[in-house]
mmCIF file of C-alpha atoms and ligand atoms in Angstrom:
data_model
loop_
_atom_site.group_PDB
_atom_site.id
_atom_site.type_symbol
_atom_site.label_atom_id
_atom_site.label_comp_id
_atom_site.label_asym_id
_atom_site.label_seq_id
_atom_site.Cartn_x
_atom_site.Cartn_y
_atom_site.Cartn_z
ATOM 1 C CA UNK A 1 113.275 112.565 130.717
ATOM 2 C CA UNK A 2 114.927 110.129 133.231
ATOM 3 C CA UNK A 3 115.076 106.917 131.491
ATOM 4 C CA UNK A 4 113.823 103.341 131.667
ATOM 5 C CA UNK A 5 110.863 104.230 134.016
ATOM 6 C CA UNK A 6 109.063 100.759 134.653
ATOM 7 C CA UNK A 7 105.019 101.185 134.880
ATOM 8 C CA UNK A 8 102.977 98.002 135.672
ATOM 9 C CA UNK A 9 98.872 97.989 134.596
ATOM 10 C CA UNK A 10 96.640 96.059 136.511
ATOM 11 C CA UNK A 11 93.215 95.067 135.111
ATOM 12 C CA UNK A 12 91.762 92.224 135.909
ATOM 13 C CA UNK A 13 88.204 92.621 134.911
ATOM 14 C CA UNK A 14 86.045 93.434 131.369
ATOM 15 C CA UNK A 15 85.614 97.199 132.132
ATOM 16 C CA UNK A 16 89.086 97.414 133.168
ATOM 17 C CA UNK A 17 90.402 95.384 130.005
ATOM 18 C CA UNK A 18 88.340 98.624 128.087
ATOM 19 C CA UNK A 19 90.295 100.701 130.284
ATOM 20 C CA UNK A 20 93.825 100.267 129.012
ATOM 21 C CA UNK A 21 93.139 99.795 125.325
ATOM 22 C CA UNK A 22 95.051 102.471 123.930
ATOM 23 C CA UNK A 23 98.027 103.003 126.861
ATOM 24 C CA UNK A 24 100.552 100.086 124.478
ATOM 25 C CA UNK A 25 100.508 102.900 121.617
ATOM 26 C CA UNK A 26 100.433 105.632 123.627
ATOM 27 C CA UNK A 27 103.984 104.603 125.707
ATOM 28 C CA UNK A 28 105.033 103.678 122.439
ATOM 29 C CA UNK A 29 105.458 107.950 120.731
ATOM 30 C CA UNK A 30 108.066 108.113 123.988
ATOM 31 C CA UNK A 31 110.037 105.627 122.474
ATOM 32 C CA UNK A 32 111.851 103.665 125.115
ATOM 33 C CA UNK A 33 111.129 105.851 128.626
ATOM 34 C CA UNK A 34 108.339 103.792 129.618
ATOM 35 C CA UNK A 35 108.906 99.779 129.837
ATOM 36 C CA UNK A 36 105.649 98.799 130.288
ATOM 37 C CA UNK A 37 104.008 95.468 131.654
ATOM 38 C CA UNK A 38 100.906 94.198 132.064
ATOM 39 C CA UNK A 39 99.501 92.625 134.706
ATOM 40 C CA UNK A 40 96.558 90.543 134.583
ATOM 41 C CA UNK A 41 94.310 89.161 137.748
ATOM 42 C CA UNK A 42 91.873 86.780 136.093
ATOM 43 C CA UNK A 43 89.032 87.904 137.995
ATOM 44 C CA UNK A 44 86.861 87.250 134.580
ATOM 45 C CA UNK A 45 88.501 84.336 133.390
ATOM 46 C CA UNK A 46 85.568 83.851 130.969
ATOM 47 C CA UNK A 47 86.044 83.753 127.299
ATOM 48 C CA UNK A 48 83.674 86.113 126.819
ATOM 49 C CA UNK A 49 84.429 88.400 129.484
ATOM 50 C CA UNK A 50 87.567 88.208 129.454
ATOM 51 C CA UNK A 51 89.795 86.722 126.150
ATOM 52 C CA UNK A 52 87.099 88.216 123.176
ATOM 53 C CA UNK A 53 88.349 91.274 124.507
ATOM 54 C CA UNK A 54 91.818 91.384 124.812
ATOM 55 C CA UNK A 55 91.574 89.837 120.345
ATOM 56 C CA UNK A 56 89.438 92.623 119.602
ATOM 57 C CA UNK A 57 90.960 95.448 121.100
ATOM 58 C CA UNK A 58 94.507 94.321 120.508
ATOM 59 C CA UNK A 59 95.469 94.502 124.094
ATOM 60 C CA UNK A 60 98.972 93.103 124.832
ATOM 61 C CA UNK A 61 98.969 89.333 125.729
ATOM 62 C CA UNK A 62 99.216 90.106 129.719
ATOM 63 C CA UNK A 63 102.957 89.615 130.457
ATOM 64 C CA UNK A 64 101.962 88.494 133.533
ATOM 65 C CA UNK A 65 97.894 85.710 134.245
ATOM 66 C CA UNK A 66 97.666 85.816 138.080
ATOM 67 C CA UNK A 67 94.918 83.224 137.513
ATOM 68 C CA UNK A 68 93.613 83.101 140.380
ATOM 69 C CA UNK A 69 90.758 81.076 141.216
ATOM 70 C CA UNK A 70 86.678 81.939 140.355
ATOM 71 C CA UNK A 71 85.187 82.109 144.338
ATOM 72 C CA UNK A 72 84.239 85.253 147.275
ATOM 73 C CA UNK A 73 85.864 88.848 147.256
ATOM 74 C CA UNK A 74 87.515 88.189 150.514
ATOM 75 C CA UNK A 75 89.202 84.469 148.680
ATOM 76 C CA UNK A 76 90.270 86.127 145.953
ATOM 77 C CA UNK A 77 92.134 89.237 146.930
ATOM 78 C CA UNK A 78 93.941 87.624 149.022
ATOM 79 C CA UNK A 79 95.470 85.506 146.408
ATOM 80 C CA UNK A 80 95.927 88.394 144.058
ATOM 81 C CA UNK A 81 97.743 90.452 147.211
ATOM 82 C CA UNK A 82 100.011 86.737 147.265
ATOM 83 C CA UNK A 83 100.530 86.343 143.663
ATOM 84 C CA UNK A 84 101.070 89.696 142.876
ATOM 85 C CA UNK A 85 103.801 89.929 145.678
ATOM 86 C CA UNK A 86 105.560 87.107 143.615
ATOM 87 C CA UNK A 87 105.385 89.719 139.847
ATOM 88 C CA UNK A 88 106.735 93.292 142.400
ATOM 89 C CA UNK A 89 109.382 91.248 143.553
ATOM 90 C CA UNK A 90 110.406 90.198 140.542
ATOM 91 C CA UNK A 91 109.467 93.030 137.807
ATOM 92 C CA UNK A 92 110.689 95.687 141.277
ATOM 93 C CA UNK A 93 108.092 98.619 138.967
ATOM 94 C CA UNK A 94 108.114 102.597 139.692
ATOM 95 C CA UNK A 95 104.944 103.058 139.626
ATOM 96 C CA UNK A 96 102.219 100.376 139.534
ATOM 97 C CA UNK A 97 98.598 101.744 137.536
ATOM 98 C CA UNK A 98 95.354 100.078 139.219
ATOM 99 C CA UNK A 99 91.703 100.835 137.054
ATOM 100 C CA UNK A 100 88.402 101.322 138.061
ATOM 101 C CA UNK A 101 87.114 100.129 141.222
ATOM 102 C CA UNK A 102 86.658 96.525 140.744
ATOM 103 C CA UNK A 103 88.356 93.950 143.336
ATOM 104 C CA UNK A 104 91.126 93.479 141.420
ATOM 105 C CA UNK A 105 91.494 97.251 142.167
ATOM 106 C CA UNK A 106 92.169 97.601 145.300
ATOM 107 C CA UNK A 107 94.110 93.873 145.633
ATOM 108 C CA UNK A 108 96.254 96.096 143.705
ATOM 109 C CA UNK A 109 96.064 98.877 145.299
ATOM 110 C CA UNK A 110 96.976 97.601 148.931
ATOM 111 C CA UNK A 111 99.253 95.308 147.224
ATOM 112 C CA UNK A 112 101.495 98.539 145.404
ATOM 113 C CA UNK A 113 100.848 100.417 148.642
ATOM 114 C CA UNK A 114 102.376 97.621 151.297
ATOM 115 C CA UNK A 115 105.773 96.689 149.214
ATOM 116 C CA UNK A 116 105.738 100.689 148.996
ATOM 117 C CA UNK A 117 105.972 101.125 145.349
ATOM 118 C CA UNK A 118 103.737 104.756 143.957
ATOM 119 C CA UNK A 119 100.843 104.319 142.992
ATOM 120 C CA UNK A 120 98.270 105.799 140.241
ATOM 121 C CA UNK A 121 94.258 105.069 140.810
ATOM 122 C CA UNK A 122 92.727 105.977 136.986
ATOM 123 C CA UNK A 123 89.192 106.883 136.656
ATOM 124 C CA UNK A 124 89.706 108.024 141.054
ATOM 125 C CA UNK A 125 87.441 110.394 142.643
ATOM 126 C CA UNK A 126 84.570 108.856 141.593
ATOM 127 C CA UNK A 127 80.982 107.956 144.721
ATOM 128 C CA UNK A 128 78.230 106.773 144.799
ATOM 129 C CA UNK A 129 78.704 107.970 147.852
ATOM 130 C CA UNK A 130 76.729 104.170 148.987
ATOM 131 C CA UNK A 131 78.166 101.686 150.987
ATOM 132 C CA UNK A 132 76.027 98.921 150.995
ATOM 133 C CA UNK A 133 78.499 99.046 147.253
ATOM 134 C CA UNK A 134 81.295 97.042 147.579
ATOM 135 C CA UNK A 135 82.501 99.203 144.764
ATOM 136 C CA UNK A 136 82.365 102.526 146.824
ATOM 137 C CA UNK A 137 83.906 100.573 149.550
ATOM 138 C CA UNK A 138 87.405 100.244 146.553
ATOM 139 C CA UNK A 139 87.309 103.595 145.881
ATOM 140 C CA UNK A 140 87.412 105.176 149.318
ATOM 141 C CA UNK A 141 90.281 103.005 150.716
ATOM 142 C CA UNK A 142 91.648 103.482 146.781
ATOM 143 C CA UNK A 143 91.734 106.845 146.521
ATOM 144 C CA UNK A 144 92.696 106.781 150.313
ATOM 145 C CA UNK A 145 96.635 105.100 149.685
ATOM 146 C CA UNK A 146 97.051 106.604 145.607
ATOM 147 C CA UNK A 147 99.980 108.870 144.768
ATOM 148 C CA UNK A 148 98.716 110.113 141.795
ATOM 149 C CA UNK A 149 94.649 110.618 140.270
ATOM 150 C CA UNK A 150 93.458 111.203 137.141
ATOM 151 C CA UNK A 151 89.818 111.643 136.916
ATOM 152 C CA UNK A 152 87.466 111.494 134.265
ATOM 153 C CA UNK A 153 84.890 113.717 135.757
ATOM 154 C CA UNK A 154 84.241 116.843 137.191
ATOM 155 C CA UNK A 155 82.953 114.896 140.227
ATOM 156 C CA UNK A 156 85.732 112.874 141.140
ATOM 157 C CA UNK A 157 87.913 115.815 141.216
ATOM 158 C CA UNK A 158 85.690 117.872 144.250
ATOM 159 C CA UNK A 159 85.807 114.542 146.438
ATOM 160 C CA UNK A 160 89.730 114.738 145.481
ATOM 161 C CA UNK A 161 90.123 118.145 147.250
ATOM 162 C CA UNK A 162 87.376 117.127 150.055
ATOM 163 C CA UNK A 163 89.158 114.387 150.691
ATOM 164 C CA UNK A 164 92.326 116.124 151.415
ATOM 165 C CA UNK A 165 94.225 115.724 147.901
ATOM 166 C CA UNK A 166 96.864 118.535 146.641
ATOM 167 C CA UNK A 167 96.299 119.799 143.959
ATOM 168 C CA UNK A 168 99.428 118.460 142.163
ATOM 169 C CA UNK A 169 98.529 114.988 142.411
ATOM 170 C CA UNK A 170 95.140 115.198 141.038
ATOM 171 C CA UNK A 171 94.848 115.317 136.180
ATOM 172 C CA UNK A 172 91.815 115.769 135.387
ATOM 173 C CA UNK A 173 92.574 114.230 132.106
ATOM 174 C CA UNK A 174 88.578 112.464 130.311
ATOM 175 C CA UNK A 175 87.473 109.463 130.226
ATOM 176 C CA UNK A 176 90.025 106.651 128.845
ATOM 177 C CA UNK A 177 86.183 104.511 127.750
ATOM 178 C CA UNK A 178 85.817 106.610 125.783
ATOM 179 C CA UNK A 179 89.184 106.656 123.410
ATOM 180 C CA UNK A 180 88.767 103.163 123.319
ATOM 181 C CA UNK A 181 84.690 103.817 122.124
ATOM 182 C CA UNK A 182 86.555 106.616 119.591
ATOM 183 C CA UNK A 183 89.359 103.957 118.387
ATOM 184 C CA UNK A 184 87.558 101.147 116.900
ATOM 185 C CA UNK A 185 84.092 103.359 115.693
ATOM 186 C CA UNK A 186 85.221 101.493 112.227
ATOM 187 C CA UNK A 187 84.986 97.955 114.275
ATOM 188 C CA UNK A 188 81.856 98.805 115.796
ATOM 189 C CA UNK A 189 80.207 99.695 112.957
ATOM 190 C CA UNK A 190 80.851 96.731 110.297
ATOM 191 C CA UNK A 191 79.581 94.595 113.810
ATOM 192 C CA UNK A 192 76.649 92.582 112.325
ATOM 193 C CA UNK A 193 74.716 91.598 115.645
ATOM 194 C CA UNK A 194 71.623 93.834 114.680
ATOM 195 C CA UNK A 195 70.784 91.380 111.484
ATOM 196 C CA UNK A 196 72.041 87.959 113.842
ATOM 197 C CA UNK A 197 69.273 88.933 115.644
ATOM 198 C CA UNK A 198 66.951 90.162 114.123
ATOM 199 C CA UNK A 199 66.440 93.554 114.945
ATOM 200 C CA UNK A 200 66.059 96.948 113.358
ATOM 201 C CA UNK A 201 68.065 100.229 113.884
ATOM 202 C CA UNK A 202 65.859 102.385 116.493
ATOM 203 C CA UNK A 203 62.888 100.121 117.812
ATOM 204 C CA UNK A 204 64.182 97.287 120.833
ATOM 205 C CA UNK A 205 65.431 98.508 124.351
ATOM 206 C CA UNK A 206 69.023 96.878 125.543
ATOM 207 C CA UNK A 207 68.969 95.733 129.250
ATOM 208 C CA UNK A 208 71.979 95.285 131.206
ATOM 209 C CA UNK A 209 72.125 94.205 134.577
ATOM 210 C CA UNK A 210 73.902 92.458 137.625
ATOM 211 C CA UNK A 211 74.699 94.704 140.330
ATOM 212 C CA UNK A 212 74.215 92.627 143.667
ATOM 213 C CA UNK A 213 72.013 94.363 145.345
ATOM 214 C CA UNK A 214 70.019 94.364 142.038
ATOM 215 C CA UNK A 215 69.834 90.426 141.455
ATOM 216 C CA UNK A 216 71.120 88.949 144.802
ATOM 217 C CA UNK A 217 67.888 88.738 146.563
ATOM 218 C CA UNK A 218 64.930 87.098 145.283
ATOM 219 C CA UNK A 219 63.100 89.743 145.948
ATOM 220 C CA UNK A 220 65.200 91.969 143.843
ATOM 221 C CA UNK A 221 66.041 89.391 141.073
ATOM 222 C CA UNK A 222 62.326 89.121 140.309
ATOM 223 C CA UNK A 223 61.389 92.593 140.472
ATOM 224 C CA UNK A 224 64.011 93.413 137.684
ATOM 225 C CA UNK A 225 62.660 90.840 135.576
ATOM 226 C CA UNK A 226 59.550 91.693 135.577
ATOM 227 C CA UNK A 227 60.418 95.214 134.466
ATOM 228 C CA UNK A 228 62.171 93.747 132.040
ATOM 229 C CA UNK A 229 58.496 92.478 130.842
ATOM 230 C CA UNK A 230 56.945 95.604 131.307
ATOM 231 C CA UNK A 231 59.341 96.873 128.981
ATOM 232 C CA UNK A 232 58.656 93.804 127.041
ATOM 233 C CA UNK A 233 55.179 94.662 126.316
ATOM 234 C CA UNK A 234 56.214 97.862 124.640
ATOM 235 C CA UNK A 235 59.193 96.932 122.065
ATOM 236 C CA UNK A 236 61.834 94.459 121.916
ATOM 237 C CA UNK A 237 64.579 93.821 124.507
ATOM 238 C CA UNK A 238 68.339 92.347 123.665
ATOM 239 C CA UNK A 239 69.065 91.178 127.678
ATOM 240 C CA UNK A 240 72.921 89.913 127.585
ATOM 241 C CA UNK A 241 73.487 88.301 130.413
ATOM 242 C CA UNK A 242 75.662 88.246 133.489
ATOM 243 C CA UNK A 243 77.371 85.348 135.029
ATOM 244 C CA UNK A 244 75.856 86.735 138.072
ATOM 245 C CA UNK A 245 72.387 87.380 137.051
ATOM 246 C CA UNK A 246 72.013 84.086 135.156
ATOM 247 C CA UNK A 247 73.859 82.310 138.454
ATOM 248 C CA UNK A 248 70.770 83.234 140.475
ATOM 249 C CA UNK A 249 68.031 83.743 137.820
ATOM 250 C CA UNK A 250 68.515 79.900 137.280
ATOM 251 C CA UNK A 251 68.640 79.626 141.735
ATOM 252 C CA UNK A 252 65.449 81.631 142.095
ATOM 253 C CA UNK A 253 63.696 79.512 139.319
ATOM 254 C CA UNK A 254 62.358 82.391 137.747
ATOM 255 C CA UNK A 255 64.699 82.262 134.232
ATOM 256 C CA UNK A 256 62.519 81.577 132.637
ATOM 257 C CA UNK A 257 60.053 84.558 132.931
ATOM 258 C CA UNK A 258 63.681 85.827 130.362
ATOM 259 C CA UNK A 259 63.765 81.971 128.051
ATOM 260 C CA UNK A 260 59.501 82.129 127.598
ATOM 261 C CA UNK A 261 58.904 85.556 126.341
ATOM 262 C CA UNK A 262 59.740 86.203 122.612
ATOM 263 C CA UNK A 263 59.863 89.794 122.227
ATOM 264 C CA UNK A 264 63.441 89.676 125.189
ATOM 265 C CA UNK A 265 66.003 88.269 123.322
ATOM 266 C CA UNK A 266 67.980 86.484 125.777
ATOM 267 C CA UNK A 267 71.517 86.415 124.293
ATOM 268 C CA UNK A 268 75.060 85.572 126.563
ATOM 269 C CA UNK A 269 77.589 88.431 127.411
ATOM 270 C CA UNK A 270 78.199 89.715 123.802
ATOM 271 C CA UNK A 271 81.752 90.996 122.477
ATOM 272 C CA UNK A 272 82.316 94.705 122.500
ATOM 273 C CA UNK A 273 81.803 95.909 118.448
ATOM 274 C CA UNK A 274 78.685 93.541 118.136
ATOM 275 C CA UNK A 275 77.096 95.436 122.524
ATOM 276 C CA UNK A 276 78.838 98.342 121.646
ATOM 277 C CA UNK A 277 76.541 98.709 118.137
ATOM 278 C CA UNK A 278 73.657 97.403 120.198
ATOM 279 C CA UNK A 279 74.093 100.592 122.253
ATOM 280 C CA UNK A 280 75.054 102.636 119.268
ATOM 281 C CA UNK A 281 71.211 101.958 117.166
ATOM 282 C CA UNK A 282 69.058 100.466 120.125
ATOM 283 C CA UNK A 283 66.512 103.129 122.046
ATOM 284 C CA UNK A 284 67.222 103.124 125.329
ATOM 285 C CA UNK A 285 69.019 101.347 127.958
ATOM 286 C CA UNK A 286 68.344 99.989 130.896
ATOM 287 C CA UNK A 287 71.235 98.968 133.137
ATOM 288 C CA UNK A 288 73.076 98.954 136.758
ATOM 289 C CA UNK A 289 76.814 98.751 134.593
ATOM 290 C CA UNK A 290 78.833 101.977 135.281
ATOM 291 C CA UNK A 291 80.730 102.190 132.312
ATOM 292 C CA UNK A 292 77.398 101.711 130.590
ATOM 293 C CA UNK A 293 75.995 105.219 131.273
ATOM 294 C CA UNK A 294 79.149 106.670 130.063
ATOM 295 C CA UNK A 295 78.797 104.770 126.384
ATOM 296 C CA UNK A 296 75.560 106.262 126.862
ATOM 297 C CA UNK A 297 76.159 110.271 127.258
ATOM 298 C CA UNK A 298 79.177 109.865 123.901
ATOM 299 C CA UNK A 299 76.774 108.708 122.227
ATOM 300 C CA UNK A 300 73.362 110.022 123.697
ATOM 301 C CA UNK A 301 70.928 107.624 123.494
ATOM 302 C CA UNK A 302 69.129 107.801 126.113
ATOM 303 C CA UNK A 303 69.967 105.252 129.530
ATOM 304 C CA UNK A 304 67.613 104.620 132.171
ATOM 305 C CA UNK A 305 69.699 103.745 134.833
ATOM 306 C CA UNK A 306 67.990 101.095 138.462
ATOM 307 C CA UNK A 307 69.454 102.342 140.408
ATOM 308 C CA UNK A 308 69.208 104.999 143.235
ATOM 309 C CA UNK A 309 72.348 106.903 143.440
ATOM 310 C CA UNK A 310 75.537 107.001 140.855
ATOM 311 C CA UNK A 311 79.032 107.402 140.876
ATOM 312 C CA UNK A 312 79.279 108.892 137.050
ATOM 313 C CA UNK A 313 76.942 112.646 138.312
ATOM 314 C CA UNK A 314 78.051 114.313 135.114
ATOM 315 C CA UNK A 315 76.113 111.586 133.082
ATOM 316 C CA UNK A 316 72.920 112.582 134.211
ATOM 317 C CA UNK A 317 74.102 116.719 134.311
ATOM 318 C CA UNK A 318 75.690 116.710 131.393
ATOM 319 C CA UNK A 319 74.130 113.671 129.094
ATOM 320 C CA UNK A 320 71.863 111.103 128.710
ATOM 321 C CA UNK A 321 71.441 109.443 131.596
ATOM 322 C CA UNK A 322 69.161 109.409 134.122
ATOM 323 C CA UNK A 323 68.685 106.836 137.814
ATOM 324 C CA UNK A 324 65.379 105.380 138.298
ATOM 325 C CA UNK A 325 63.285 104.255 141.247
ATOM 326 C CA UNK A 326 61.689 100.277 140.711
ATOM 327 C CA UNK A 327 58.546 101.678 140.284
ATOM 328 C CA UNK A 328 57.094 99.690 137.162
ATOM 329 C CA UNK A 329 54.363 103.170 136.724
ATOM 330 C CA UNK A 330 57.266 105.485 136.572
ATOM 331 C CA UNK A 331 59.910 103.037 134.492
ATOM 332 C CA UNK A 332 56.519 102.349 131.995
ATOM 333 C CA UNK A 333 56.107 106.567 131.920
ATOM 334 C CA UNK A 334 59.940 107.327 131.426
ATOM 335 C CA UNK A 335 59.958 104.759 128.733
ATOM 336 C CA UNK A 336 56.503 106.021 126.865
ATOM 337 C CA UNK A 337 58.651 109.507 126.525
ATOM 338 C CA UNK A 338 61.120 108.408 124.792
ATOM 339 C CA UNK A 339 59.266 106.782 122.356
ATOM 340 C CA UNK A 340 57.413 109.908 121.874
ATOM 341 C CA UNK A 341 61.238 111.634 121.646
ATOM 342 C CA UNK A 342 60.282 113.505 124.568
ATOM 343 C CA UNK A 343 63.694 112.267 125.831
ATOM 344 C CA UNK A 344 66.845 114.709 126.874
ATOM 345 C CA UNK A 345 69.612 114.109 124.374
ATOM 346 C CA UNK A 346 72.308 114.988 126.854
ATOM 347 C CA UNK A 347 75.907 116.486 126.460
ATOM 348 C CA UNK A 348 79.462 115.413 125.767
ATOM 349 C CA UNK A 349 81.488 115.835 129.515
ATOM 350 C CA UNK A 350 84.216 117.590 128.762
ATOM 351 C CA UNK A 351 87.358 115.485 127.656
ATOM 352 C CA UNK A 352 85.961 113.331 126.457
ATOM 353 C CA UNK A 353 87.079 112.950 123.623
ATOM 354 C CA UNK A 354 89.715 110.367 122.774
ATOM 355 C CA UNK A 355 92.991 111.317 124.048
ATOM 356 C CA UNK A 356 92.552 110.256 127.562
ATOM 357 C CA UNK A 357 95.038 107.550 127.467
ATOM 358 C CA UNK A 358 97.195 110.410 125.645
ATOM 359 C CA UNK A 359 96.903 113.036 128.920
ATOM 360 C CA UNK A 360 97.749 110.634 131.124
ATOM 361 C CA UNK A 361 100.826 108.635 130.041
ATOM 362 C CA UNK A 362 102.303 113.172 128.844
ATOM 363 C CA UNK A 363 101.936 113.206 132.407
ATOM 364 C CA UNK A 364 103.348 110.161 133.667
ATOM 365 C CA UNK A 365 106.487 111.588 131.022
ATOM 366 C CA UNK A 366 106.815 114.251 133.010
ATOM 367 C CA UNK A 367 106.645 113.557 136.785
ATOM 368 C CA UNK A 368 108.140 109.913 136.379
HETATM 369 C C1 LIG B 401 82.574 92.394 138.211
HETATM 370 C C2 LIG B 401 83.021 94.355 139.635
HETATM 371 C C3 LIG B 401 81.701 95.017 138.602
HETATM 372 C C4 LIG B 401 81.834 95.658 137.313
HETATM 373 C C5 LIG B 401 81.375 93.667 136.945
HETATM 374 C C6 LIG B 401 81.600 93.620 134.998
HETATM 375 C C7 LIG B 401 83.661 93.879 142.203
HETATM 376 C C8 LIG B 401 82.919 93.829 143.372
HETATM 377 N N1 LIG B 401 83.101 94.073 140.832
HETATM 378 O O1 LIG B 401 81.164 92.570 139.509
HETATM 379 O O2 LIG B 401 81.956 96.515 139.793
HETATM 380 O O3 LIG B 401 80.631 95.780 136.920
HETATM 381 O O4 LIG B 401 82.423 92.848 137.471
HETATM 382 O O5 LIG B 401 81.393 92.426 134.665
HETATM 383 O O6 LIG B 401 84.356 93.826 141.752
HETATM 384 N N2 LIG B 401 81.730 85.067 136.950
HETATM 385 C C9 LIG B 401 82.097 83.612 135.752
HETATM 386 N N3 LIG B 401 82.815 83.676 133.916
HETATM 387 C C10 LIG B 401 83.948 84.771 134.670
HETATM 388 C C11 LIG B 401 83.657 86.016 135.187
HETATM 389 C C12 LIG B 401 83.021 86.516 136.406
HETATM 390 O O7 LIG B 401 81.266 82.567 135.843
HETATM 391 O O8 LIG B 401 84.932 85.685 132.944
HETATM 392 C C13 LIG B 401 81.330 84.845 137.682
HETATM 393 C C14 LIG B 401 82.222 84.411 139.886
HETATM 394 O O9 LIG B 401 82.847 83.416 139.038
HETATM 395 C C15 LIG B 401 81.004 85.329 139.958
HETATM 396 C C16 LIG B 401 80.351 85.627 139.161
HETATM 397 O O10 LIG B 401 79.659 85.789 137.990
HETATM 398 O O11 LIG B 401 80.136 84.101 140.193
HETATM 399 C C17 LIG B 401 80.680 87.261 139.893
HETATM 400 O O12 LIG B 401 82.015 87.642 139.587
HETATM 401 P P1 LIG B 401 82.864 88.853 139.984
HETATM 402 O O13 LIG B 401 83.589 88.883 139.651
HETATM 403 O O14 LIG B 401 82.104 87.773 141.462
HETATM 404 O O15 LIG B 401 81.819 89.799 139.405
HETATM 405 P P2 LIG B 401 81.214 90.966 139.028
HETATM 406 O O16 LIG B 401 79.967 90.841 139.363
HETATM 407 O O17 LIG B 401 81.705 90.184 138.185
#
């Protein structure tokens, strides 16, 4: 094996941080073969959205923090490219690894491509086939210019093969987000969030909503909140609200629909252990997140996804996820099914076993 290959992993948002927690440990097993550096773009910058994840998940302090200012996606992506080029010029990595589908992912991928650096995409091939979703464009463009593909589920493999990638570029390794759940399961169990919020296991629903299509327009956010109010008539609802959703609810003057409902517990974004404890013990999750569809599948907890499509079809075909129309009556019916325990339990997709990072680093060891 050649010595000292330099790898830079670039992360920028909460879901990225959760997907890279096991790399330090796995690279260390190769005793100096890899020189690994971590870059944080600063797309998510709050204590609640960023720092707490580094602390709890024992992620190394980033070697570079780009600290890009808040701003429009175009502005942020431009700033990431400008700052990241400087890092690449200093470090001269052999490979850059980008993660997931957020704006930081594509900005970093494009910078690596322009600098002629080999590019690996972790969680590649996923497609919602909905080009109105900013993440879908990030996925397509990142895959278009990547050299190596780490895939979490079968559908990812199929879409990459369809787009002309060759077998030797594709590696079905499983899901590094599940690695983190497995590695920290003991800590998750110790979290005291149920007591803090006065909840009983199995007697509450957990909600997360932040997709632009659900929250950015007044009518859509109002409908989303009306659905939550409907759910809150059946059981207690915990809603750790994303900054985007909070900002919009305040702007549209409808935040009080949440704060004035005594069955809705509105919290700030929660830390990883607390949030995962809530996932593990809730009756069901109602969400529009990508990653939470996977985490509930792993936990075999019912997940109702308020979206027309999912880029993670194995969570529906194999797991406990179901896509829902924006229709209050249909949602109430579905919740009745769950409360009567008529809802599917689902199975766990292949390689979602806590060893995906180990497989990735093995591949890198063989080809880098
Ligand atoms: C981003 C990702 C999305 C991911 C989500 C998880 C893209 C295109 N979208 O969406 O795929 O599921 O993160 O959280 O990259 N903000 C804060 N504090 C923070 C971070 C953001 O207040 O720490 C504010 C921003 O200033 C902005 C809003 O929240 O006003 C949205 O943040 P942004 O990073 O643009 O996208 P997300 O909606 O979080």
